[in-house]
Structure formats: C-alpha cells, structure tokens
PDB file of C-alpha atoms in Angstrom:
ATOM      1  CA  MET A   1      10.502  10.146  27.739  1.00  0.00           C
ATOM      2  CA  SER A   2       7.213   9.059  26.204  1.00  0.00           C
ATOM      3  CA  ARG A   3       6.574   5.339  25.938  1.00  0.00           C
ATOM      4  CA  CYS A   4       6.619   3.976  22.375  1.00  0.00           C
ATOM      5  CA  PHE A   5       4.421   1.319  20.806  1.00  0.00           C
ATOM      6  CA  TRP A   6       4.816  -0.816  17.694  1.00  0.00           C
ATOM      7  CA  MET A   7       1.564  -0.660  15.729  1.00  0.00           C
ATOM      8  CA  ASN A   8       0.131  -3.461  13.618  1.00  0.00           C
ATOM      9  CA  GLU A   9      -3.156  -4.278  11.944  1.00  0.00           C
ATOM     10  CA  ASP A  10      -5.863  -5.751  14.145  1.00  0.00           C
ATOM     11  CA  ARG A  11      -6.872  -8.523  11.772  1.00  0.00           C
ATOM     12  CA  VAL A  12      -9.809  -9.605  13.924  1.00  0.00           C
ATOM     13  CA  ALA A  13     -11.311  -6.106  13.724  1.00  0.00           C
ATOM     14  CA  ALA A  14     -10.609  -5.894   9.981  1.00  0.00           C
ATOM     15  CA  ALA A  15     -12.384  -9.207   9.375  1.00  0.00           C
ATOM     16  CA  ARG A  16     -15.531  -7.900  11.091  1.00  0.00           C
ATOM     17  CA  TYR A  17     -15.841  -5.105   8.525  1.00  0.00           C
ATOM     18  CA  GLY A  18     -14.860  -7.200   5.503  1.00  0.00           C
ATOM     19  CA  GLY A  19     -13.239  -4.413   3.487  1.00  0.00           C
ATOM     20  CA  ASP A  20     -10.601  -5.226   0.889  1.00  0.00           C
ATOM     21  CA  ILE A  21      -8.019  -2.969  -0.773  1.00  0.00           C
ATOM     22  CA  ASN A  22      -5.655  -3.851  -3.605  1.00  0.00           C
ATOM     23  CA  ALA A  23      -3.645  -0.728  -4.276  1.00  0.00           C
ATOM     24  CA  TRP A  24      -0.184   0.800  -4.336  1.00  0.00           C
ATOM     25  CA  HIS A  25       1.535   4.044  -5.250  1.00  0.00           C
ATOM     26  CA  LYS A  26       1.745   4.468  -9.012  1.00  0.00           C
ATOM     27  CA  LEU A  27       4.912   6.567  -9.030  1.00  0.00           C
ATOM     28  CA  SER A  28       8.160   5.656  -7.327  1.00  0.00           C
ATOM     29  CA  LEU A  29      11.908   5.940  -7.454  1.00  0.00           C
ATOM     30  CA  PRO A  30      13.522   2.946  -9.176  1.00  0.00           C
ATOM     31  CA  GLY A  31      15.428   0.306  -7.319  1.00  0.00           C
ATOM     32  CA  VAL A  32      19.192   0.475  -7.413  1.00  0.00           C
ATOM     33  CA  MET A  33      22.031  -1.803  -8.493  1.00  0.00           C
ATOM     34  CA  CYS A  34      24.719  -0.701  -6.072  1.00  0.00           C
ATOM     35  CA  GLY A  35      28.292  -1.261  -7.170  1.00  0.00           C
ATOM     36  CA  ALA A  36      29.576  -0.558  -3.665  1.00  0.00           C
ATOM     37  CA  CYS A  37      27.666  -3.180  -1.624  1.00  0.00           C
ATOM     38  CA  GLY A  38      26.808  -5.399  -4.616  1.00  0.00           C
ATOM     39  CA  VAL A  39      23.072  -5.538  -3.823  1.00  0.00           C
ATOM     40  CA  THR A  40      20.133  -4.789  -6.118  1.00  0.00           C
ATOM     41  CA  TRP A  41      17.295  -3.559  -3.935  1.00  0.00           C
ATOM     42  CA  GLY A  42      14.348  -1.241  -3.338  1.00  0.00           C
ATOM     43  CA  SER A  43      12.858  -0.204  -0.025  1.00  0.00           C
ATOM     44  CA  ALA A  44       9.477  -0.997   1.486  1.00  0.00           C
ATOM     45  CA  GLY A  45       7.848   1.422   3.879  1.00  0.00           C
ATOM     46  CA  HIS A  46       9.039   4.715   2.378  1.00  0.00           C
ATOM     47  CA  GLU A  47       5.955   6.425   0.932  1.00  0.00           C
ATOM     48  CA  TYR A  48       5.049  10.075   0.492  1.00  0.00           C
ATOM     49  CA  PRO A  49       1.399  10.186  -0.628  1.00  0.00           C
ATOM     50  CA  CYS A  50       1.314  13.974  -0.202  1.00  0.00           C
ATOM     51  CA  VAL A  51       4.199  14.513  -2.652  1.00  0.00           C
ATOM     52  CA  ASP A  52       2.694  15.220  -6.073  1.00  0.00           C
ATOM     53  CA  LEU A  53       4.912  14.508  -9.097  1.00  0.00           C
ATOM     54  CA  ALA A  54       2.158  15.281 -11.634  1.00  0.00           C
ATOM     55  CA  ALA A  55       3.776  18.525 -12.814  1.00  0.00           C
ATOM     56  CA  LEU A  56       7.247  17.026 -13.145  1.00  0.00           C
ATOM     57  CA  PRO A  57       8.276  16.925 -16.847  1.00  0.00           C
ATOM     58  CA  GLU A  58      10.081  13.620 -16.248  1.00  0.00           C
ATOM     59  CA  ARG A  59       7.041  12.064 -14.526  1.00  0.00           C
ATOM     60  CA  LYS A  60       6.974   9.005 -16.808  1.00  0.00           C
ATOM     61  CA  GLU A  61      10.444   7.996 -15.603  1.00  0.00           C
ATOM     62  CA  PHE A  62       8.856   7.171 -12.227  1.00  0.00           C
ATOM     63  CA  GLU A  63       6.048   4.966 -13.548  1.00  0.00           C
ATOM     64  CA  LYS A  64       7.848   1.658 -14.140  1.00  0.00           C
ATOM     65  CA  PRO A  65       9.447  -0.180 -11.206  1.00  0.00           C
ATOM     66  CA  ARG A  66      12.932  -1.320 -12.214  1.00  0.00           C
ATOM     67  CA  PRO A  67      16.515  -1.375 -10.950  1.00  0.00           C
ATOM     68  CA  GLU A  68      18.934   1.262 -12.196  1.00  0.00           C
ATOM     69  CA  PRO A  69      22.667   1.861 -11.701  1.00  0.00           C
ATOM     70  CA  PHE A  70      23.302   4.161  -8.765  1.00  0.00           C
ATOM     71  CA  SER A  71      24.184   7.145 -10.948  1.00  0.00           C
ATOM     72  CA  GLU A  72      20.808   7.019 -12.743  1.00  0.00           C
ATOM     73  CA  PHE A  73      18.936   6.453  -9.488  1.00  0.00           C
ATOM     74  CA  ALA A  74      20.713   9.476  -7.957  1.00  0.00           C
ATOM     75  CA  ARG A  75      19.753  11.639 -10.957  1.00  0.00           C
ATOM     76  CA  LEU A  76      16.086  10.762 -10.573  1.00  0.00           C
ATOM     77  CA  ARG A  77      16.203  11.272  -6.812  1.00  0.00           C
ATOM     78  CA  GLU A  78      17.474  14.816  -7.283  1.00  0.00           C
ATOM     79  CA  LEU A  79      14.517  15.570  -9.573  1.00  0.00           C
ATOM     80  CA  VAL A  80      12.019  14.834  -6.798  1.00  0.00           C
ATOM     81  CA  ARG A  81      14.009  16.127  -3.836  1.00  0.00           C
ATOM     82  CA  PRO A  82      12.688  19.720  -4.120  1.00  0.00           C
ATOM     83  CA  LEU A  83       9.124  18.381  -3.875  1.00  0.00           C
ATOM     84  CA  ALA A  84       9.730  16.128  -0.868  1.00  0.00           C
ATOM     85  CA  PRO A  85      10.075  17.028   2.823  1.00  0.00           C
ATOM     86  CA  SER A  86      13.449  18.636   3.489  1.00  0.00           C
ATOM     87  CA  ASN A  87      14.647  15.800   5.738  1.00  0.00           C
ATOM     88  CA  ALA A  88      13.528  12.923   3.478  1.00  0.00           C
ATOM     89  CA  GLU A  89      16.266  10.438   2.545  1.00  0.00           C
ATOM     90  CA  LEU A  90      14.366   9.060  -0.475  1.00  0.00           C
ATOM     91  CA  PRO A  91      15.907   5.586  -0.766  1.00  0.00           C
ATOM     92  CA  PRO A  92      15.388   3.315  -3.794  1.00  0.00           C
ATOM     93  CA  GLY A  93      11.750   2.320  -4.225  1.00  0.00           C
ATOM     94  CA  THR A  94      10.279   5.340  -2.410  1.00  0.00           C
ATOM     95  CA  GLY A  95       6.656   5.819  -3.500  1.00  0.00           C
ATOM     96  CA  PHE A  96       4.879   9.091  -4.249  1.00  0.00           C
ATOM     97  CA  GLY A  97       1.368  10.388  -4.805  1.00  0.00           C
ATOM     98  CA  PRO A  98      -2.013   8.945  -3.924  1.00  0.00           C
ATOM     99  CA  LEU A  99      -2.735   5.289  -3.362  1.00  0.00           C
ATOM    100  CA  VAL A 100      -4.144   3.905  -6.627  1.00  0.00           C
ATOM    101  CA  GLY A 101      -6.190   0.733  -6.961  1.00  0.00           C
ATOM    102  CA  ARG A 102      -9.503  -0.922  -6.121  1.00  0.00           C
ATOM    103  CA  ALA A 103     -11.424  -1.282  -2.889  1.00  0.00           C
ATOM    104  CA  SER A 104     -14.652  -2.911  -1.813  1.00  0.00           C
ATOM    105  CA  GLY A 105     -16.651  -3.573   1.310  1.00  0.00           C
ATOM    106  CA  GLU A 106     -16.855  -1.725   4.594  1.00  0.00           C
ATOM    107  CA  PHE A 107     -13.984  -0.332   6.628  1.00  0.00           C
ATOM    108  CA  GLY A 108     -13.571   0.505  10.265  1.00  0.00           C
ATOM    109  CA  PRO A 109     -12.204   3.819  11.513  1.00  0.00           C
ATOM    110  CA  ILE A 110      -8.631   2.708  10.770  1.00  0.00           C
ATOM    111  CA  ALA A 111      -7.604   0.384   7.934  1.00  0.00           C
ATOM    112  CA  TRP A 112      -4.321  -1.002   6.659  1.00  0.00           C
ATOM    113  CA  VAL A 113      -3.007  -1.857   3.195  1.00  0.00           C
ATOM    114  CA  TRP A 114      -0.649  -4.853   3.087  1.00  0.00           C
ATOM    115  CA  GLY A 115       0.001  -4.302   6.788  1.00  0.00           C
ATOM    116  CA  GLN A 116       2.159  -1.274   5.988  1.00  0.00           C
ATOM    117  CA  LYS A 117       0.033   1.685   4.910  1.00  0.00           C
ATOM    118  CA  LEU A 118      -2.294   3.324   7.388  1.00  0.00           C
ATOM    119  CA  LEU A 119      -5.663   4.646   6.197  1.00  0.00           C
ATOM    120  CA  MET A 120      -8.424   6.400   8.113  1.00  0.00           C
ATOM    121  CA  HIS A 121     -11.636   8.293   7.575  1.00  0.00           C
ATOM    122  CA  ARG A 122     -11.314  12.086   7.542  1.00  0.00           C
ATOM    123  CA  GLU A 123     -13.444  12.493  10.659  1.00  0.00           C
ATOM    124  CA  VAL A 124     -11.200  10.010  12.487  1.00  0.00           C
ATOM    125  CA  LEU A 125      -8.132  12.068  11.602  1.00  0.00           C
ATOM    126  CA  GLU A 126      -9.846  15.221  12.847  1.00  0.00           C
ATOM    127  CA  ARG A 127     -10.860  13.558  16.111  1.00  0.00           C
ATOM    128  CA  LEU A 128      -7.312  12.332  16.737  1.00  0.00           C
ATOM    129  CA  GLN A 129      -5.944  15.810  16.083  1.00  0.00           C
ATOM    130  CA  ALA A 130      -8.522  17.276  18.463  1.00  0.00           C
ATOM    131  CA  GLU A 131      -7.309  14.788  21.085  1.00  0.00           C
ATOM    132  CA  GLY A 132      -3.795  16.233  20.774  1.00  0.00           C
ATOM    133  CA  ALA A 133      -2.076  13.741  18.450  1.00  0.00           C
ATOM    134  CA  ARG A 134       0.785  15.681  16.861  1.00  0.00           C
ATOM    135  CA  GLY A 135       2.233  15.722  13.362  1.00  0.00           C
ATOM    136  CA  LEU A 136      -0.478  13.744  11.581  1.00  0.00           C
ATOM    137  CA  VAL A 137      -0.302  14.393   7.830  1.00  0.00           C
ATOM    138  CA  ALA A 138      -2.732  12.680   5.474  1.00  0.00           C
ATOM    139  CA  CYS A 139      -3.807  12.907   1.839  1.00  0.00           C
ATOM    140  CA  PRO A 140      -6.780  11.584  -0.155  1.00  0.00           C
ATOM    141  CA  THR A 141      -6.431   8.207  -1.826  1.00  0.00           C
ATOM    142  CA  ALA A 142      -7.395   7.488  -5.455  1.00  0.00           C
ATOM    143  CA  LEU A 143      -9.167   4.220  -4.691  1.00  0.00           C
ATOM    144  CA  LYS A 144     -11.984   3.036  -6.947  1.00  0.00           C
ATOM    145  CA  PHE A 145     -14.828   1.485  -4.985  1.00  0.00           C
ATOM    146  CA  ARG A 146     -17.358  -0.965  -6.357  1.00  0.00           C
ATOM    147  CA  GLN A 147     -20.220   0.273  -4.184  1.00  0.00           C
ATOM    148  CA  LYS A 148     -22.268   3.440  -4.265  1.00  0.00           C
ATOM    149  CA  ASN A 149     -21.513   6.126  -1.654  1.00  0.00           C
ATOM    150  CA  PRO A 150     -17.936   4.973  -1.010  1.00  0.00           C
ATOM    151  CA  PRO A 151     -16.094   6.153   2.101  1.00  0.00           C
ATOM    152  CA  GLU A 152     -13.482   8.877   1.919  1.00  0.00           C
ATOM    153  CA  LEU A 153     -10.262   7.229   3.062  1.00  0.00           C
ATOM    154  CA  LEU A 154      -7.087   9.212   3.658  1.00  0.00           C
ATOM    155  CA  GLU A 155      -3.575   7.757   3.749  1.00  0.00           C
ATOM    156  CA  LEU A 156      -1.325   8.920   6.535  1.00  0.00           C
ATOM    157  CA  GLN A 157       2.139  10.035   5.453  1.00  0.00           C
ATOM    158  CA  VAL A 158       4.208   8.323   8.132  1.00  0.00           C
ATOM    159  CA  GLU A 159       7.815   9.410   7.757  1.00  0.00           C
ATOM    160  CA  PRO A 160      10.924   7.710   9.170  1.00  0.00           C
ATOM    161  CA  GLY A 161      12.249   8.941  12.482  1.00  0.00           C
ATOM    162  CA  GLY A 162      14.182   6.856  15.006  1.00  0.00           C
ATOM    163  CA  LEU A 163      16.348   3.752  14.815  1.00  0.00           C
ATOM    164  CA  LEU A 164      16.582   0.271  16.232  1.00  0.00           C
ATOM    165  CA  HIS A 165      19.167   0.170  18.995  1.00  0.00           C
ATOM    166  CA  PRO A 166      22.339  -1.795  18.104  1.00  0.00           C
ATOM    167  CA  ASP A 167      21.832  -3.937  21.230  1.00  0.00           C
ATOM    168  CA  CYS A 168      18.874  -5.745  19.590  1.00  0.00           C
ATOM    169  CA  LEU A 169      20.798  -6.521  16.391  1.00  0.00           C
ATOM    170  CA  PRO A 170      23.320  -9.319  15.813  1.00  0.00           C
ATOM    171  CA  PRO A 171      26.909  -8.217  16.557  1.00  0.00           C
ATOM    172  CA  ASP A 172      27.961  -9.071  12.996  1.00  0.00           C
ATOM    173  CA  THR A 173      25.361  -6.734  11.437  1.00  0.00           C
ATOM    174  CA  PRO A 174      27.183  -5.012   8.555  1.00  0.00           C
ATOM    175  CA  PRO A 175      27.412  -1.205   8.519  1.00  0.00           C
ATOM    176  CA  ARG A 176      25.042   0.818   6.388  1.00  0.00           C
ATOM    177  CA  CYS A 177      26.216   1.172   2.783  1.00  0.00           C
ATOM    178  CA  THR A 178      27.720   4.627   2.422  1.00  0.00           C
ATOM    179  CA  THR A 179      26.779   4.756  -1.274  1.00  0.00           C
ATOM    180  CA  CYS A 180      23.173   3.566  -1.587  1.00  0.00           C
ATOM    181  CA  GLY A 181      22.214   3.833   2.100  1.00  0.00           C
ATOM    182  CA  ARG A 182      21.031   0.226   2.486  1.00  0.00           C
ATOM    183  CA  TYR A 183      20.602  -1.219   5.964  1.00  0.00           C
ATOM    184  CA  ASP A 184      21.219  -4.985   5.960  1.00  0.00           C
ATOM    185  CA  ILE A 185      18.872  -5.710   8.860  1.00  0.00           C
ATOM    186  CA  THR A 186      16.362  -8.434   9.664  1.00  0.00           C
ATOM    187  CA  ARG A 187      13.682  -7.485  12.158  1.00  0.00           C
ATOM    188  CA  PRO A 188      14.665  -8.795  15.587  1.00  0.00           C
ATOM    189  CA  ASP A 189      12.237 -10.811  17.695  1.00  0.00           C
ATOM    190  CA  GLU A 190      12.664  -8.347  20.550  1.00  0.00           C
ATOM    191  CA  PRO A 191      13.108  -4.857  19.046  1.00  0.00           C
ATOM    192  CA  ILE A 192      14.626  -2.064  21.120  1.00  0.00           C
ATOM    193  CA  LEU A 193      14.421   1.570  20.038  1.00  0.00           C
ATOM    194  CA  ASP A 194      17.395   3.909  20.197  1.00  0.00           C
ATOM    195  CA  ALA A 195      16.093   6.591  22.576  1.00  0.00           C
ATOM    196  CA  ALA A 196      18.453   9.323  21.352  1.00  0.00           C
ATOM    197  CA  SER A 197      17.215   8.946  17.762  1.00  0.00           C
ATOM    198  CA  LEU A 198      13.474   9.211  18.410  1.00  0.00           C
ATOM    199  CA  PRO A 199      11.615  12.271  17.097  1.00  0.00           C
ATOM    200  CA  THR A 200      10.120  14.633  19.666  1.00  0.00           C
ATOM    201  CA  ASP A 201       7.803  16.657  17.391  1.00  0.00           C
ATOM    202  CA  ARG A 202       5.336  13.961  16.257  1.00  0.00           C
ATOM    203  CA  ASP A 203       3.460  10.992  17.583  1.00  0.00           C
ATOM    204  CA  LEU A 204       3.656   8.652  14.594  1.00  0.00           C
ATOM    205  CA  PHE A 205       6.757   7.561  12.691  1.00  0.00           C
ATOM    206  CA  ARG A 206       8.527   4.655  11.042  1.00  0.00           C
ATOM    207  CA  VAL A 207      11.769   3.086  12.198  1.00  0.00           C
ATOM    208  CA  ALA A 208      14.324   4.551   9.807  1.00  0.00           C
ATOM    209  CA  ASN A 209      16.462   1.401   9.529  1.00  0.00           C
ATOM    210  CA  LEU A 210      13.416  -0.895   9.335  1.00  0.00           C
ATOM    211  CA  PRO A 211      10.647   1.315   7.886  1.00  0.00           C
ATOM    212  CA  THR A 212       7.938  -1.350   7.710  1.00  0.00           C
ATOM    213  CA  MET A 213       7.682  -0.893  11.502  1.00  0.00           C
ATOM    214  CA  VAL A 214       5.196   1.866  12.384  1.00  0.00           C
ATOM    215  CA  ILE A 215       5.711   3.362  15.850  1.00  0.00           C
ATOM    216  CA  CYS A 216       3.491   5.647  17.900  1.00  0.00           C
ATOM    217  CA  THR A 217       3.912   7.481  21.175  1.00  0.00           C
ATOM    218  CA  GLU A 218       1.842   6.953  24.275  1.00  0.00           C
ATOM    219  CA  ARG A 219      -0.074  10.136  23.405  1.00  0.00           C
ATOM    220  CA  PHE A 220      -1.277   8.658  20.108  1.00  0.00           C
ATOM    221  CA  ARG A 221      -2.120   5.273  21.616  1.00  0.00           C
ATOM    222  CA  ASP A 222      -4.091   6.881  24.446  1.00  0.00           C
ATOM    223  CA  ALA A 223      -6.037   9.027  21.956  1.00  0.00           C
ATOM    224  CA  VAL A 224      -6.961   5.899  19.950  1.00  0.00           C
ATOM    225  CA  LEU A 225      -8.107   4.107  23.100  1.00  0.00           C
ATOM    226  CA  ARG A 226     -10.114   7.083  24.412  1.00  0.00           C
ATOM    227  CA  LEU A 227     -11.927   7.373  21.088  1.00  0.00           C
ATOM    228  CA  GLU A 228     -12.443   3.590  20.994  1.00  0.00           C
ATOM    229  CA  LEU A 229     -11.036   3.321  17.469  1.00  0.00           C
ATOM    230  CA  ASP A 230     -10.436  -0.275  16.461  1.00  0.00           C
ATOM    231  CA  GLY A 231      -8.062  -1.472  13.759  1.00  0.00           C
ATOM    232  CA  ILE A 232      -4.711  -1.277  15.562  1.00  0.00           C
ATOM    233  CA  THR A 233      -2.804  -3.512  17.952  1.00  0.00           C
ATOM    234  CA  PHE A 234      -0.131  -1.958  20.173  1.00  0.00           C
ATOM    235  CA  ARG A 235       3.027  -3.589  21.502  1.00  0.00           C
ATOM    236  CA  GLU A 236       5.160  -1.498  23.819  1.00  0.00           C
ATOM    237  CA  LEU A 237       8.857  -1.448  22.890  1.00  0.00           C
ATOM    238  CA  PRO A 238      11.735  -0.728  25.263  1.00  0.00           C
ATOM    239  CA  THR A 239      14.086   2.161  24.584  1.00  0.00           C
ATOM    240  CA  ARG A 240      17.771   2.391  25.396  1.00  0.00           C
TER     241      ARG A 240
END
C-alpha cells in the first residue's frame, strides 16, 4: 500500500512570494437545518470548480448562502446532481464553479486559498502529470488581478475519498446522521487513515469525514520533490 501524506500550506514559502488571494466559489448548495440530528450546518472542503451551473435555469437559487430545511436542500441537490461527478455526495455548503475574487502579488508554483483550496500554474500541473501523478483535475479560476500580465492559476478539484480510522476518534463519537449525512468529528491530534477506504485510482484526495484535510500518495509527494515545487508541507499519516 502506498504511503499517504497530509498536505498543508508552506507558509514560509508563501511569504517569500507575497501573493494574496481573497476569493471563494460564488455558487453553492445551501446549508441545512436538519430535523433528525438538530444541527444547522454547511460543509467546508467540498468544492467542485469544474462543475458549471451557468446553464441551470435555477442558478440564482445557488447564489445566496443560507440554511434551508432538509427537504428544500434535497430538492436543490437533485438539480445539480446530474452535473456533478457520479460518486459525489454533495453535502450542504458544497461549492461549484470557478473561484471568484481578487488576487495580487506573485505566487509560487503551488498556492493555497484559506489553507483549503489548492492552486497551481498550468505548466506545474502538466509537469506533475508528466511525472506520473494520477487523477489530477483542474479548472481555470476567475480571479481578478491588480497587476498587468497576471499568472494563469488553476484550481485543483480535490474530491473526497478515504476516511479517518475509528481508532483515532473518541469512543463516544456519534454516528453519522442518516438524514443529512453530517459527521460530528473534530480533527484528532494524531490522525490515522482507514486503509480499506482509501482510493486506488488517484494520488490526491480529501478525507471524506473531515474534508478540510487534503491527502496525497507517495507518488504525488515524490513528484513534487523531484520537480522542486515549493508551497506544500507533507506529514506522513499511518494507516490501519
């Protein structure tokens, strides 16, 4: 089994370049007020920048972030499901379409937005693919730059795949809500990945029950190191 690494922003490298991005996805599913678990919530970490809702007649219903009763949330989710990847769960708060906002300054080969979204130059994506990194999907951003000759930054569509192992979670962790799908989980200090749940067809994914965690395989990490691409820190995680 390939070794897995938790990826985070290299803030020291980012500070050297001085770039700044203030942006988010303009369209998203609403949050949900779940009558089953009693929680009003929306997810962070579920984004599909390559899913275009522009032609959807109900597009405006995805413009304003807000909580909705589960029945209304479910109706809106079904409208976008045909446009999304077939295995996408699409929880409350899932974002769609290009990253919209403002950017300034210089950026290294790999950049992050709010420590969650992974951006890279097109040539960097092509070099990683040439090095054998599998399953990398990226789409253009809609960032507005203040300078002339702005860089072309792509956002990687990093989909969930794999779970935290129960052994790293408190024994009283409640089960996942069977209605809205919410995981009531706080990130453990020592995460362990559930080996049986890990995808085998791609080298970059998010932890499905804690999707702000971006995970890569040893193949991806080694490609980044061979190409000497800064912007990422790697922490190896055990699997069980």
